[in-house]
Every structure is written in C-alpha cells, then in structure tokens.
C-alpha cells in the first residue's frame, strides 16, 4: 500500500491532492469496510478533525449504524430524520452546520464538537449507502469547499463501492 503525500496548506489544494490518492487506494481493494476505514484514517490525519467517520444505512430498521471512524467514542445508532446525520439522509443532501449548539436536534456524541458536516453517500440504485460525518472542535470549520470536495469523495465511493 502507498502512503499519502500532501504538500499543500490551502484547503482546495489539499483536497485536489487527496482525492486522486484516495481513488487509487480504493481501486486496489473491493471491501467496503476496509476502504471506509482507510478513508476515515486519511481524512483524520490530513485535516486533524476531531471526529471523522461513516454511519452505514440499515434500510430494514431505517437507522444509521456506526461504521469505520477515527476519534472518540460515538453514538452507535441514529434513526432516520434524527440528528444532523439522520436529517442529511431525510433531506438527501449535504448539511453544513456552523454551530451545532444552535442547530435543532443535533445529537451531541461529545460536548467538544462545535461544527459539523454530513455528506450522504449513495449506492448505484440511488439509495443511501452511508453518511460521512465530520465534527470539529471549532466553530464554523466547514464551508462550501468542504461540501464540494467531500461530495466528490462520496461520488468516488459510489463509483467503486456503491
Ligand atoms: N452529531 C451527529 C451524531 C454523530 S456524532 O457527532 C459522531 C448528529 O447530530 O447526527
């Protein structure tokens, strides 16, 4: 396996370097969980976010179930429509929350989390496969740049693993 090399400091450039490297990483391995685990590790070490990981959609129970992640202990199950993760599933869109303390029905797995982005990951049948959830211990850490590039990452996951 190759190690990743990121030289930039600009967020746009970091993503532009990172995404092709993640793509080549997952081209080599068909297993979903193995790839999501490495993606969480790569995002955590590149950006040093507080918590980064995936919740996998269980369409039988209509719940999100904790999947591969990096960071502190997290809630294991989130019902459809609940919390920022469940709302992203319900709305079918990426949610960027600048201040989680002011967001209705944010599920606080840790009181240290201050801002959050949740990106839906679809399977090839356009059903939810997972959500990518990233939490920061600082306010307003995420913007349109993160939504754009993490959305591209979600598309890569769909293409190879969806
Ligand atoms: N904050 C999320 C729950 C997951 S944890 O933060 C890891 C939410 O409101 O859906």
mmCIF file of N, CA, C and O and ligand atoms in Angstrom, residues 51 55 74 78 82-86 105-107 109 116 133 135, ligand 1:
data_model
loop_
_atom_site.group_PDB
_atom_site.id
_atom_site.type_symbol
_atom_site.label_atom_id
_atom_site.label_comp_id
_atom_site.label_asym_id
_atom_site.label_seq_id
_atom_site.Cartn_x
_atom_site.Cartn_y
_atom_site.Cartn_z
ATOM 1 N N UNK A 51 -13.479 14.424 14.884
ATOM 2 C CA UNK A 51 -14.102 13.100 14.658
ATOM 3 C C UNK A 51 -14.426 12.993 13.177
ATOM 4 O O UNK A 51 -14.972 13.924 12.583
ATOM 5 N N UNK A 55 -21.446 6.474 9.054
ATOM 6 C CA UNK A 55 -22.579 5.707 9.559
ATOM 7 C C UNK A 55 -23.181 4.982 8.358
ATOM 8 O O UNK A 55 -23.414 5.591 7.311
ATOM 9 N N UNK A 74 -18.498 7.124 19.886
ATOM 10 C CA UNK A 74 -19.635 7.819 19.267
ATOM 11 C C UNK A 74 -20.919 7.022 19.455
ATOM 12 O O UNK A 74 -20.885 5.820 19.760
ATOM 13 N N UNK A 78 -28.468 5.958 14.886
ATOM 14 C CA UNK A 78 -29.182 7.224 14.709
ATOM 15 C C UNK A 78 -30.387 6.949 13.809
ATOM 16 O O UNK A 78 -30.216 6.518 12.660
ATOM 17 N N UNK A 82 -33.309 11.875 12.481
ATOM 18 C CA UNK A 82 -32.829 12.392 13.770
ATOM 19 C C UNK A 82 -31.371 12.857 13.659
ATOM 20 O O UNK A 82 -30.586 12.248 12.955
ATOM 21 N N UNK A 83 -31.060 13.907 14.419
ATOM 22 C CA UNK A 83 -29.691 14.421 14.414
ATOM 23 C C UNK A 83 -29.329 14.966 13.036
ATOM 24 O O UNK A 83 -30.114 14.874 12.087
ATOM 25 N N UNK A 84 -28.150 15.520 12.941
ATOM 26 C CA UNK A 84 -27.714 16.076 11.650
ATOM 27 C C UNK A 84 -27.550 14.946 10.636
ATOM 28 O O UNK A 84 -27.920 15.088 9.459
ATOM 29 N N UNK A 85 -27.060 13.795 11.103
ATOM 30 C CA UNK A 85 -26.851 12.660 10.187
ATOM 31 C C UNK A 85 -28.173 12.154 9.615
ATOM 32 O O UNK A 85 -28.304 11.951 8.402
ATOM 33 N N UNK A 86 -29.163 11.966 10.497
ATOM 34 C CA UNK A 86 -30.468 11.475 10.050
ATOM 35 C C UNK A 86 -31.210 12.492 9.190
ATOM 36 O O UNK A 86 -31.981 12.129 8.300
ATOM 37 N N UNK A 105 -32.060 19.618 17.078
ATOM 38 C CA UNK A 105 -31.903 18.161 17.053
ATOM 39 C C UNK A 105 -30.516 17.711 16.608
ATOM 40 O O UNK A 105 -30.370 16.735 15.885
ATOM 41 N N UNK A 106 -29.503 18.435 17.019
ATOM 42 C CA UNK A 106 -28.142 17.915 16.863
ATOM 43 C C UNK A 106 -27.920 16.867 17.957
ATOM 44 O O UNK A 106 -28.299 17.072 19.109
ATOM 45 N N UNK A 107 -27.352 15.726 17.603
ATOM 46 C CA UNK A 107 -27.042 14.697 18.597
ATOM 47 C C UNK A 107 -25.589 14.889 19.033
ATOM 48 O O UNK A 107 -24.665 14.723 18.221
ATOM 49 N N UNK A 109 -22.594 13.641 20.505
ATOM 50 C CA UNK A 109 -21.842 12.488 20.999
ATOM 51 C C UNK A 109 -20.729 12.978 21.912
ATOM 52 O O UNK A 109 -20.307 12.279 22.820
ATOM 53 N N UNK A 116 -19.995 20.933 12.206
ATOM 54 C CA UNK A 116 -20.175 19.590 11.637
ATOM 55 C C UNK A 116 -20.537 19.676 10.164
ATOM 56 O O UNK A 116 -21.184 20.634 9.730
ATOM 57 N N UNK A 133 -19.639 11.693 8.225
ATOM 58 C CA UNK A 133 -19.868 12.708 9.260
ATOM 59 C C UNK A 133 -18.511 13.216 9.736
ATOM 60 O O UNK A 133 -17.636 12.412 10.078
ATOM 61 N N UNK A 135 -16.804 16.080 12.435
ATOM 62 C CA UNK A 135 -17.023 17.034 13.529
ATOM 63 C C UNK A 135 -15.730 17.764 13.824
ATOM 64 O O UNK A 135 -14.644 17.172 13.797
HETATM 65 N N1 LIG B 1 -23.635 14.854 15.655
HETATM 66 C C1 LIG B 1 -24.215 13.792 14.877
HETATM 67 C C2 LIG B 1 -24.143 12.478 15.590
HETATM 68 C C3 LIG B 1 -22.923 11.712 15.307
HETATM 69 S S1 LIG B 1 -21.588 12.159 16.162
HETATM 70 O O1 LIG B 1 -21.355 13.571 16.257
HETATM 71 C C4 LIG B 1 -20.225 11.319 15.812
HETATM 72 C C5 LIG B 1 -25.659 14.123 14.543
HETATM 73 O O2 LIG B 1 -26.225 15.076 15.060
HETATM 74 O O3 LIG B 1 -26.224 13.425 13.715
#
